[in-house]
């Protein structure tokens, strides 16, 4: 089965480069931008051998999983481009909901998908998607690549957050079907984001789907651990944690742990 764009993505003029196997779809997208590609384009494979997550952690996609990256060349500042990751989260969460409604067994309970700050999607509390946003200045603008890796048929066992695949959840779908849904959902949320002008709406929708909102949270950032209650995200996408002293602490990056794990300080 071949990768194809969804009908909305095709109509919107997106390109598609599909690989039987790739080292990193993000690397392929950035390489194309350096070589002069300026039109929006998806780079996808069902087997990725050298992908990266945050903090250079490996993100390997065995055959049957979905590794996908979308390239957009934008006239925006890097701080604005950073908020595009929240639109990516909404797009893949929407696509997962769509395929699970169509592919989950009628007698089984359908998984619940939630967005975990800053760049994961959880399925029933376990990680099913990892995202990595990268940007590089090129002639004509800022090349922004949103990499989205989804556990379709298999999940890693050595992640800080327990992981799961769609197959384990009883959702029988192919990487190709999920990609078609994702490419269409991206058109919707990228338009809503509107070069950052629509981040207020993206932020509202993201918070409606957020994991751990209002719950105890512990964030490890370097050698520091910040604990409190996940209050909200601000207009730049930072997590705001309400500490025991009542202070709102902005978090720009870190490993996040919710609930009882956070309350025990086990990070």
PDB file of N, CA, C and O in Angstrom, residues 183-259:
ATOM      1  N   UNK A 183      -2.530  14.251   7.222  1.00  0.00           N
ATOM      2  CA  UNK A 183      -2.248  15.318   6.250  1.00  0.00           C
ATOM      3  C   UNK A 183      -3.452  16.243   6.081  1.00  0.00           C
ATOM      4  O   UNK A 183      -3.290  17.460   5.924  1.00  0.00           O
ATOM      5  N   UNK A 184      -4.656  15.691   6.139  1.00  0.00           N
ATOM      6  CA  UNK A 184      -5.859  16.528   6.057  1.00  0.00           C
ATOM      7  C   UNK A 184      -6.049  17.352   7.330  1.00  0.00           C
ATOM      8  O   UNK A 184      -6.404  18.536   7.270  1.00  0.00           O
ATOM      9  N   UNK A 185      -5.838  16.729   8.490  1.00  0.00           N
ATOM     10  CA  UNK A 185      -5.993  17.458   9.747  1.00  0.00           C
ATOM     11  C   UNK A 185      -4.972  18.595   9.839  1.00  0.00           C
ATOM     12  O   UNK A 185      -5.269  19.672  10.367  1.00  0.00           O
ATOM     13  N   UNK A 186      -3.767  18.371   9.310  1.00  0.00           N
ATOM     14  CA  UNK A 186      -2.750  19.419   9.324  1.00  0.00           C
ATOM     15  C   UNK A 186      -3.220  20.658   8.574  1.00  0.00           C
ATOM     16  O   UNK A 186      -2.996  21.793   9.023  1.00  0.00           O
ATOM     17  N   UNK A 187      -3.871  20.472   7.443  1.00  0.00           N
ATOM     18  CA  UNK A 187      -4.373  21.611   6.670  1.00  0.00           C
ATOM     19  C   UNK A 187      -5.281  22.470   7.549  1.00  0.00           C
ATOM     20  O   UNK A 187      -5.184  23.707   7.564  1.00  0.00           O
ATOM     21  N   UNK A 188      -6.160  21.820   8.299  1.00  0.00           N
ATOM     22  CA  UNK A 188      -7.102  22.551   9.161  1.00  0.00           C
ATOM     23  C   UNK A 188      -6.385  23.338  10.257  1.00  0.00           C
ATOM     24  O   UNK A 188      -6.624  24.546  10.431  1.00  0.00           O
ATOM     25  N   UNK A 189      -5.496  22.685  10.990  1.00  0.00           N
ATOM     26  CA  UNK A 189      -4.898  23.352  12.147  1.00  0.00           C
ATOM     27  C   UNK A 189      -3.781  24.314  11.752  1.00  0.00           C
ATOM     28  O   UNK A 189      -3.557  25.310  12.448  1.00  0.00           O
ATOM     29  N   UNK A 190      -3.096  24.042  10.640  1.00  0.00           N
ATOM     30  CA  UNK A 190      -2.103  24.995  10.154  1.00  0.00           C
ATOM     31  C   UNK A 190      -2.790  26.288   9.725  1.00  0.00           C
ATOM     32  O   UNK A 190      -2.284  27.390  10.000  1.00  0.00           O
ATOM     33  N   UNK A 191      -3.944  26.171   9.070  1.00  0.00           N
ATOM     34  CA  UNK A 191      -4.685  27.371   8.674  1.00  0.00           C
ATOM     35  C   UNK A 191      -5.171  28.130   9.904  1.00  0.00           C
ATOM     36  O   UNK A 191      -5.147  29.364   9.936  1.00  0.00           O
ATOM     37  N   UNK A 192      -5.631  27.415  10.923  1.00  0.00           N
ATOM     38  CA  UNK A 192      -6.096  28.069  12.145  1.00  0.00           C
ATOM     39  C   UNK A 192      -4.936  28.779  12.846  1.00  0.00           C
ATOM     40  O   UNK A 192      -5.097  29.895  13.361  1.00  0.00           O
ATOM     41  N   UNK A 193      -3.760  28.155  12.872  1.00  0.00           N
ATOM     42  CA  UNK A 193      -2.565  28.760  13.477  1.00  0.00           C
ATOM     43  C   UNK A 193      -2.223  30.071  12.784  1.00  0.00           C
ATOM     44  O   UNK A 193      -1.875  31.056  13.438  1.00  0.00           O
ATOM     45  N   UNK A 194      -2.292  30.095  11.440  1.00  0.00           N
ATOM     46  CA  UNK A 194      -2.216  31.328  10.653  1.00  0.00           C
ATOM     47  C   UNK A 194      -0.969  32.154  10.968  1.00  0.00           C
ATOM     48  O   UNK A 194      -1.052  33.325  11.339  1.00  0.00           O
ATOM     49  N   UNK A 195       0.203  31.503  10.813  1.00  0.00           N
ATOM     50  CA  UNK A 195       1.489  32.160  11.049  1.00  0.00           C
ATOM     51  C   UNK A 195       1.568  32.760  12.449  1.00  0.00           C
ATOM     52  O   UNK A 195       2.180  33.814  12.664  1.00  0.00           O
ATOM     53  N   UNK A 196       0.953  32.091  13.397  1.00  0.00           N
ATOM     54  CA  UNK A 196       1.007  32.508  14.791  1.00  0.00           C
ATOM     55  C   UNK A 196      -0.122  33.414  15.226  1.00  0.00           C
ATOM     56  O   UNK A 196      -0.393  33.558  16.426  1.00  0.00           O
ATOM     57  N   UNK A 197      -0.817  34.035  14.250  1.00  0.00           N
ATOM     58  CA  UNK A 197      -1.886  34.968  14.616  1.00  0.00           C
ATOM     59  C   UNK A 197      -3.058  34.249  15.264  1.00  0.00           C
ATOM     60  O   UNK A 197      -3.822  34.853  16.016  1.00  0.00           O
ATOM     61  N   UNK A 198      -3.210  32.960  14.956  1.00  0.00           N
ATOM     62  CA  UNK A 198      -4.317  32.201  15.530  1.00  0.00           C
ATOM     63  C   UNK A 198      -3.913  31.339  16.711  1.00  0.00           C
ATOM     64  O   UNK A 198      -4.660  30.428  17.093  1.00  0.00           O
ATOM     65  N   UNK A 199      -2.760  31.632  17.323  1.00  0.00           N
ATOM     66  CA  UNK A 199      -2.328  30.764  18.421  1.00  0.00           C
ATOM     67  C   UNK A 199      -3.281  30.820  19.610  1.00  0.00           C
ATOM     68  O   UNK A 199      -3.386  29.841  20.365  1.00  0.00           O
ATOM     69  N   UNK A 200      -4.009  31.911  19.784  1.00  0.00           N
ATOM     70  CA  UNK A 200      -4.996  31.965  20.862  1.00  0.00           C
ATOM     71  C   UNK A 200      -6.028  30.850  20.722  1.00  0.00           C
ATOM     72  O   UNK A 200      -6.376  30.182  21.704  1.00  0.00           O
ATOM     73  N   UNK A 201      -6.511  30.622  19.512  1.00  0.00           N
ATOM     74  CA  UNK A 201      -7.476  29.541  19.273  1.00  0.00           C
ATOM     75  C   UNK A 201      -6.804  28.173  19.407  1.00  0.00           C
ATOM     76  O   UNK A 201      -7.394  27.233  19.948  1.00  0.00           O
ATOM     77  N   UNK A 202      -5.580  28.051  18.885  1.00  0.00           N
ATOM     78  CA  UNK A 202      -4.839  26.791  19.028  1.00  0.00           C
ATOM     79  C   UNK A 202      -4.623  26.487  20.511  1.00  0.00           C
ATOM     80  O   UNK A 202      -4.819  25.338  20.962  1.00  0.00           O
ATOM     81  N   UNK A 203      -4.238  27.479  21.264  1.00  0.00           N
ATOM     82  CA  UNK A 203      -4.001  27.303  22.703  1.00  0.00           C
ATOM     83  C   UNK A 203      -5.273  26.823  23.405  1.00  0.00           C
ATOM     84  O   UNK A 203      -5.228  25.905  24.229  1.00  0.00           O
ATOM     85  N   UNK A 204      -6.407  27.440  23.090  1.00  0.00           N
ATOM     86  CA  UNK A 204      -7.676  27.047  23.724  1.00  0.00           C
ATOM     87  C   UNK A 204      -8.011  25.594  23.408  1.00  0.00           C
ATOM     88  O   UNK A 204      -8.369  24.814  24.311  1.00  0.00           O
ATOM     89  N   UNK A 205      -7.896  25.201  22.143  1.00  0.00           N
ATOM     90  CA  UNK A 205      -8.197  23.825  21.759  1.00  0.00           C
ATOM     91  C   UNK A 205      -7.206  22.848  22.386  1.00  0.00           C
ATOM     92  O   UNK A 205      -7.576  21.742  22.804  1.00  0.00           O
ATOM     93  N   UNK A 206      -5.931  23.237  22.434  1.00  0.00           N
ATOM     94  CA  UNK A 206      -4.918  22.364  23.033  1.00  0.00           C
ATOM     95  C   UNK A 206      -5.223  22.112  24.505  1.00  0.00           C
ATOM     96  O   UNK A 206      -5.156  20.976  24.985  1.00  0.00           O
ATOM     97  N   UNK A 207      -5.579  23.170  25.235  1.00  0.00           N
ATOM     98  CA  UNK A 207      -5.877  23.021  26.662  1.00  0.00           C
ATOM     99  C   UNK A 207      -7.099  22.131  26.892  1.00  0.00           C
ATOM    100  O   UNK A 207      -7.165  21.408  27.894  1.00  0.00           O
ATOM    101  N   UNK A 208      -8.052  22.162  25.976  1.00  0.00           N
ATOM    102  CA  UNK A 208      -9.220  21.288  26.103  1.00  0.00           C
ATOM    103  C   UNK A 208      -8.850  19.815  26.005  1.00  0.00           C
ATOM    104  O   UNK A 208      -9.578  18.948  26.497  1.00  0.00           O
ATOM    105  N   UNK A 209      -7.712  19.527  25.379  1.00  0.00           N
ATOM    106  CA  UNK A 209      -7.280  18.149  25.141  1.00  0.00           C
ATOM    107  C   UNK A 209      -6.029  17.792  25.944  1.00  0.00           C
ATOM    108  O   UNK A 209      -5.431  16.741  25.724  1.00  0.00           O
ATOM    109  N   UNK A 210      -5.636  18.649  26.881  1.00  0.00           N
ATOM    110  CA  UNK A 210      -4.362  18.495  27.575  1.00  0.00           C
ATOM    111  C   UNK A 210      -4.410  17.410  28.640  1.00  0.00           C
ATOM    112  O   UNK A 210      -5.385  17.287  29.386  1.00  0.00           O
ATOM    113  N   UNK A 211      -3.345  16.644  28.731  1.00  0.00           N
ATOM    114  CA  UNK A 211      -3.166  15.674  29.814  1.00  0.00           C
ATOM    115  C   UNK A 211      -2.655  16.399  31.052  1.00  0.00           C
ATOM    116  O   UNK A 211      -1.808  17.285  30.955  1.00  0.00           O
ATOM    117  N   UNK A 212      -3.169  16.018  32.213  1.00  0.00           N
ATOM    118  CA  UNK A 212      -2.620  16.487  33.480  1.00  0.00           C
ATOM    119  C   UNK A 212      -2.979  17.888  33.892  1.00  0.00           C
ATOM    120  O   UNK A 212      -2.462  18.380  34.903  1.00  0.00           O
ATOM    121  N   UNK A 213      -3.860  18.557  33.172  1.00  0.00           N
ATOM    122  CA  UNK A 213      -4.214  19.930  33.525  1.00  0.00           C
ATOM    123  C   UNK A 213      -4.882  19.943  34.902  1.00  0.00           C
ATOM    124  O   UNK A 213      -5.807  19.185  35.169  1.00  0.00           O
ATOM    125  N   UNK A 214      -4.377  20.804  35.778  1.00  0.00           N
ATOM    126  CA  UNK A 214      -4.918  20.891  37.128  1.00  0.00           C
ATOM    127  C   UNK A 214      -4.413  19.829  38.078  1.00  0.00           C
ATOM    128  O   UNK A 214      -4.852  19.771  39.233  1.00  0.00           O
ATOM    129  N   UNK A 215      -3.470  19.013  37.627  1.00  0.00           N
ATOM    130  CA  UNK A 215      -2.938  17.922  38.446  1.00  0.00           C
ATOM    131  C   UNK A 215      -1.523  18.232  38.926  1.00  0.00           C
ATOM    132  O   UNK A 215      -0.838  19.089  38.369  1.00  0.00           O
ATOM    133  N   UNK A 216      -1.075  17.492  39.965  1.00  0.00           N
ATOM    134  CA  UNK A 216       0.319  17.640  40.385  1.00  0.00           C
ATOM    135  C   UNK A 216       1.259  17.293  39.235  1.00  0.00           C
ATOM    136  O   UNK A 216       1.008  16.366  38.458  1.00  0.00           O
ATOM    137  N   UNK A 217       2.344  18.036  39.137  1.00  0.00           N
ATOM    138  CA  UNK A 217       3.308  17.822  38.067  1.00  0.00           C
ATOM    139  C   UNK A 217       4.709  18.071  38.614  1.00  0.00           C
ATOM    140  O   UNK A 217       4.903  18.894  39.509  1.00  0.00           O
ATOM    141  N   UNK A 218       5.660  17.309  38.106  1.00  0.00           N
ATOM    142  CA  UNK A 218       7.067  17.534  38.422  1.00  0.00           C
ATOM    143  C   UNK A 218       7.824  17.587  37.110  1.00  0.00           C
ATOM    144  O   UNK A 218       7.638  16.733  36.249  1.00  0.00           O
ATOM    145  N   UNK A 219       8.663  18.599  36.956  1.00  0.00           N
ATOM    146  CA  UNK A 219       9.431  18.786  35.724  1.00  0.00           C
ATOM    147  C   UNK A 219      10.909  18.792  36.062  1.00  0.00           C
ATOM    148  O   UNK A 219      11.362  19.566  36.914  1.00  0.00           O
ATOM    149  N   UNK A 220      11.626  17.907  35.386  1.00  0.00           N
ATOM    150  CA  UNK A 220      13.085  17.926  35.508  1.00  0.00           C
ATOM    151  C   UNK A 220      13.649  18.732  34.344  1.00  0.00           C
ATOM    152  O   UNK A 220      13.430  18.402  33.178  1.00  0.00           O
ATOM    153  N   UNK A 221      14.354  19.773  34.664  1.00  0.00           N
ATOM    154  CA  UNK A 221      14.999  20.614  33.654  1.00  0.00           C
ATOM    155  C   UNK A 221      16.466  20.752  34.043  1.00  0.00           C
ATOM    156  O   UNK A 221      16.799  21.462  34.992  1.00  0.00           O
ATOM    157  N   UNK A 222      17.332  20.019  33.339  1.00  0.00           N
ATOM    158  CA  UNK A 222      18.726  19.969  33.740  1.00  0.00           C
ATOM    159  C   UNK A 222      18.844  19.268  35.085  1.00  0.00           C
ATOM    160  O   UNK A 222      18.349  18.169  35.275  1.00  0.00           O
ATOM    161  N   UNK A 223      19.459  19.949  36.055  1.00  0.00           N
ATOM    162  CA  UNK A 223      19.600  19.379  37.396  1.00  0.00           C
ATOM    163  C   UNK A 223      18.485  19.835  38.336  1.00  0.00           C
ATOM    164  O   UNK A 223      18.465  19.434  39.506  1.00  0.00           O
ATOM    165  N   UNK A 224      17.583  20.674  37.838  1.00  0.00           N
ATOM    166  CA  UNK A 224      16.524  21.226  38.684  1.00  0.00           C
ATOM    167  C   UNK A 224      15.229  20.435  38.535  1.00  0.00           C
ATOM    168  O   UNK A 224      14.909  19.916  37.466  1.00  0.00           O
ATOM    169  N   UNK A 225      14.482  20.352  39.642  1.00  0.00           N
ATOM    170  CA  UNK A 225      13.146  19.758  39.618  1.00  0.00           C
ATOM    171  C   UNK A 225      12.164  20.795  40.150  1.00  0.00           C
ATOM    172  O   UNK A 225      12.346  21.343  41.239  1.00  0.00           O
ATOM    173  N   UNK A 226      11.145  21.083  39.360  1.00  0.00           N
ATOM    174  CA  UNK A 226      10.110  22.036  39.752  1.00  0.00           C
ATOM    175  C   UNK A 226       8.822  21.254  39.951  1.00  0.00           C
ATOM    176  O   UNK A 226       8.404  20.493  39.069  1.00  0.00           O
ATOM    177  N   UNK A 227       8.172  21.447  41.099  1.00  0.00           N
ATOM    178  CA  UNK A 227       6.942  20.733  41.411  1.00  0.00           C
ATOM    179  C   UNK A 227       5.814  21.712  41.684  1.00  0.00           C
ATOM    180  O   UNK A 227       6.040  22.825  42.163  1.00  0.00           O
ATOM    181  N   UNK A 228       4.598  21.282  41.379  1.00  0.00           N
ATOM    182  CA  UNK A 228       3.430  22.114  41.628  1.00  0.00           C
ATOM    183  C   UNK A 228       2.218  21.557  40.922  1.00  0.00           C
ATOM    184  O   UNK A 228       2.094  20.344  40.724  1.00  0.00           O
ATOM    185  N   UNK A 229       1.322  22.448  40.515  1.00  0.00           N
ATOM    186  CA  UNK A 229       0.108  22.080  39.790  1.00  0.00           C
ATOM    187  C   UNK A 229       0.201  22.653  38.375  1.00  0.00           C
ATOM    188  O   UNK A 229       0.556  23.824  38.194  1.00  0.00           O
ATOM    189  N   UNK A 230      -0.098  21.815  37.380  1.00  0.00           N
ATOM    190  CA  UNK A 230      -0.119  22.277  35.990  1.00  0.00           C
ATOM    191  C   UNK A 230      -1.310  23.221  35.833  1.00  0.00           C
ATOM    192  O   UNK A 230      -2.456  22.786  35.790  1.00  0.00           O
ATOM    193  N   UNK A 231      -1.033  24.513  35.749  1.00  0.00           N
ATOM    194  CA  UNK A 231      -2.086  25.529  35.731  1.00  0.00           C
ATOM    195  C   UNK A 231      -2.616  25.805  34.325  1.00  0.00           C
ATOM    196  O   UNK A 231      -3.808  25.809  34.088  1.00  0.00           O
ATOM    197  N   UNK A 232      -1.709  26.047  33.358  1.00  0.00           N
ATOM    198  CA  UNK A 232      -2.112  26.367  31.983  1.00  0.00           C
ATOM    199  C   UNK A 232      -0.854  26.449  31.129  1.00  0.00           C
ATOM    200  O   UNK A 232       0.246  26.144  31.582  1.00  0.00           O
ATOM    201  N   UNK A 233      -0.997  26.846  29.874  1.00  0.00           N
ATOM    202  CA  UNK A 233       0.136  27.278  29.056  1.00  0.00           C
ATOM    203  C   UNK A 233      -0.090  28.739  28.698  1.00  0.00           C
ATOM    204  O   UNK A 233      -1.227  29.189  28.580  1.00  0.00           O
ATOM    205  N   UNK A 234       1.001  29.482  28.541  1.00  0.00           N
ATOM    206  CA  UNK A 234       0.851  30.905  28.271  1.00  0.00           C
ATOM    207  C   UNK A 234       0.831  31.190  26.772  1.00  0.00           C
ATOM    208  O   UNK A 234       0.780  30.267  25.943  1.00  0.00           O
ATOM    209  N   UNK A 235       0.886  32.459  26.416  1.00  0.00           N
ATOM    210  CA  UNK A 235       0.756  32.873  25.012  1.00  0.00           C
ATOM    211  C   UNK A 235       1.968  32.510  24.175  1.00  0.00           C
ATOM    212  O   UNK A 235       1.931  32.616  22.947  1.00  0.00           O
ATOM    213  N   UNK A 236       3.045  32.069  24.790  1.00  0.00           N
ATOM    214  CA  UNK A 236       4.219  31.583  24.051  1.00  0.00           C
ATOM    215  C   UNK A 236       4.309  30.062  24.080  1.00  0.00           C
ATOM    216  O   UNK A 236       5.241  29.484  23.506  1.00  0.00           O
ATOM    217  N   UNK A 237       3.374  29.406  24.747  1.00  0.00           N
ATOM    218  CA  UNK A 237       3.378  27.947  24.823  1.00  0.00           C
ATOM    219  C   UNK A 237       4.135  27.392  26.008  1.00  0.00           C
ATOM    220  O   UNK A 237       4.283  26.164  26.125  1.00  0.00           O
ATOM    221  N   UNK A 238       4.641  28.256  26.906  1.00  0.00           N
ATOM    222  CA  UNK A 238       5.312  27.763  28.106  1.00  0.00           C
ATOM    223  C   UNK A 238       4.290  27.153  29.064  1.00  0.00           C
ATOM    224  O   UNK A 238       3.171  27.655  29.198  1.00  0.00           O
ATOM    225  N   UNK A 239       4.695  26.075  29.751  1.00  0.00           N
ATOM    226  CA  UNK A 239       3.858  25.530  30.804  1.00  0.00           C
ATOM    227  C   UNK A 239       3.966  26.432  32.035  1.00  0.00           C
ATOM    228  O   UNK A 239       5.061  26.836  32.418  1.00  0.00           O
ATOM    229  N   UNK A 240       2.822  26.734  32.641  1.00  0.00           N
ATOM    230  CA  UNK A 240       2.812  27.501  33.881  1.00  0.00           C
ATOM    231  C   UNK A 240       2.462  26.565  35.025  1.00  0.00           C
ATOM    232  O   UNK A 240       1.395  25.936  35.029  1.00  0.00           O
ATOM    233  N   UNK A 241       3.373  26.466  35.976  1.00  0.00           N
ATOM    234  CA  UNK A 241       3.201  25.584  37.134  1.00  0.00           C
ATOM    235  C   UNK A 241       2.983  26.447  38.374  1.00  0.00           C
ATOM    236  O   UNK A 241       3.783  27.357  38.661  1.00  0.00           O
ATOM    237  N   UNK A 242       1.890  26.150  39.078  1.00  0.00           N
ATOM    238  CA  UNK A 242       1.613  26.877  40.320  1.00  0.00           C
ATOM    239  C   UNK A 242       2.305  26.141  41.471  1.00  0.00           C
ATOM    240  O   UNK A 242       1.963  24.999  41.790  1.00  0.00           O
ATOM    241  N   UNK A 243       3.268  26.787  42.067  1.00  0.00           N
ATOM    242  CA  UNK A 243       4.058  26.163  43.127  1.00  0.00           C
ATOM    243  C   UNK A 243       3.286  26.180  44.444  1.00  0.00           C
ATOM    244  O   UNK A 243       2.224  26.808  44.565  1.00  0.00           O
ATOM    245  N   UNK A 244       3.835  25.493  45.443  1.00  0.00           N
ATOM    246  CA  UNK A 244       3.201  25.439  46.758  1.00  0.00           C
ATOM    247  C   UNK A 244       3.073  26.827  47.367  1.00  0.00           C
ATOM    248  O   UNK A 244       2.174  27.077  48.189  1.00  0.00           O
ATOM    249  N   UNK A 245       3.936  27.756  46.968  1.00  0.00           N
ATOM    250  CA  UNK A 245       3.877  29.131  47.477  1.00  0.00           C
ATOM    251  C   UNK A 245       2.877  29.992  46.712  1.00  0.00           C
ATOM    252  O   UNK A 245       2.689  31.169  47.035  1.00  0.00           O
ATOM    253  N   UNK A 246       2.235  29.404  45.686  1.00  0.00           N
ATOM    254  CA  UNK A 246       1.249  30.147  44.915  1.00  0.00           C
ATOM    255  C   UNK A 246       1.816  30.916  43.747  1.00  0.00           C
ATOM    256  O   UNK A 246       1.100  31.661  43.071  1.00  0.00           O
ATOM    257  N   UNK A 247       3.107  30.753  43.494  1.00  0.00           N
ATOM    258  CA  UNK A 247       3.762  31.462  42.392  1.00  0.00           C
ATOM    259  C   UNK A 247       3.577  30.682  41.098  1.00  0.00           C
ATOM    260  O   UNK A 247       3.637  29.452  41.087  1.00  0.00           O
ATOM    261  N   UNK A 248       3.335  31.391  39.987  1.00  0.00           N
ATOM    262  CA  UNK A 248       3.259  30.750  38.676  1.00  0.00           C
ATOM    263  C   UNK A 248       4.651  30.716  38.069  1.00  0.00           C
ATOM    264  O   UNK A 248       5.249  31.759  37.793  1.00  0.00           O
ATOM    265  N   UNK A 249       5.166  29.520  37.874  1.00  0.00           N
ATOM    266  CA  UNK A 249       6.519  29.326  37.362  1.00  0.00           C
ATOM    267  C   UNK A 249       6.452  28.928  35.889  1.00  0.00           C
ATOM    268  O   UNK A 249       5.886  27.893  35.535  1.00  0.00           O
ATOM    269  N   UNK A 250       7.018  29.755  34.965  1.00  0.00           N
ATOM    270  CA  UNK A 250       7.005  29.374  33.543  1.00  0.00           C
ATOM    271  C   UNK A 250       8.075  28.325  33.244  1.00  0.00           C
ATOM    272  O   UNK A 250       9.221  28.453  33.681  1.00  0.00           O
ATOM    273  N   UNK A 251       7.694  27.297  32.495  1.00  0.00           N
ATOM    274  CA  UNK A 251       8.603  26.217  32.119  1.00  0.00           C
ATOM    275  C   UNK A 251       8.746  26.230  30.602  1.00  0.00           C
ATOM    276  O   UNK A 251       7.751  26.148  29.873  1.00  0.00           O
ATOM    277  N   UNK A 252       9.967  26.341  30.128  1.00  0.00           N
ATOM    278  CA  UNK A 252      10.189  26.367  28.686  1.00  0.00           C
ATOM    279  C   UNK A 252      10.540  24.992  28.122  1.00  0.00           C
ATOM    280  O   UNK A 252      10.313  24.725  26.945  1.00  0.00           O
ATOM    281  N   UNK A 253      11.111  24.109  28.961  1.00  0.00           N
ATOM    282  CA  UNK A 253      11.485  22.775  28.491  1.00  0.00           C
ATOM    283  C   UNK A 253      11.705  21.891  29.706  1.00  0.00           C
ATOM    284  O   UNK A 253      11.984  22.369  30.812  1.00  0.00           O
ATOM    285  N   UNK A 254      11.582  20.578  29.493  1.00  0.00           N
ATOM    286  CA  UNK A 254      11.846  19.649  30.582  1.00  0.00           C
ATOM    287  C   UNK A 254      11.070  18.362  30.410  1.00  0.00           C
ATOM    288  O   UNK A 254      10.184  18.252  29.560  1.00  0.00           O
ATOM    289  N   UNK A 255      11.419  17.376  31.235  1.00  0.00           N
ATOM    290  CA  UNK A 255      10.714  16.097  31.251  1.00  0.00           C
ATOM    291  C   UNK A 255       9.595  16.180  32.278  1.00  0.00           C
ATOM    292  O   UNK A 255       9.837  16.482  33.458  1.00  0.00           O
ATOM    293  N   UNK A 256       8.384  15.885  31.836  1.00  0.00           N
ATOM    294  CA  UNK A 256       7.185  16.121  32.639  1.00  0.00           C
ATOM    295  C   UNK A 256       6.633  14.807  33.171  1.00  0.00           C
ATOM    296  O   UNK A 256       6.486  13.830  32.429  1.00  0.00           O
ATOM    297  N   UNK A 257       6.298  14.802  34.470  1.00  0.00           N
ATOM    298  CA  UNK A 257       5.667  13.647  35.096  1.00  0.00           C
ATOM    299  C   UNK A 257       4.442  14.124  35.866  1.00  0.00           C
ATOM    300  O   UNK A 257       4.515  15.088  36.626  1.00  0.00           O
ATOM    301  N   UNK A 258       3.320  13.427  35.675  1.00  0.00           N
ATOM    302  CA  UNK A 258       2.058  13.838  36.279  1.00  0.00           C
ATOM    303  C   UNK A 258       1.649  12.896  37.407  1.00  0.00           C
ATOM    304  O   UNK A 258       2.125  11.784  37.537  1.00  0.00           O
ATOM    305  N   UNK A 259       0.654  13.375  38.168  1.00  0.00           N
ATOM    306  CA  UNK A 259      -0.090  12.543  39.093  1.00  0.00           C
ATOM    307  C   UNK A 259       0.744  11.996  40.221  1.00  0.00           C
ATOM    308  O   UNK A 259       1.620  12.667  40.780  1.00  0.00           O
TER     309      UNK A 259
END
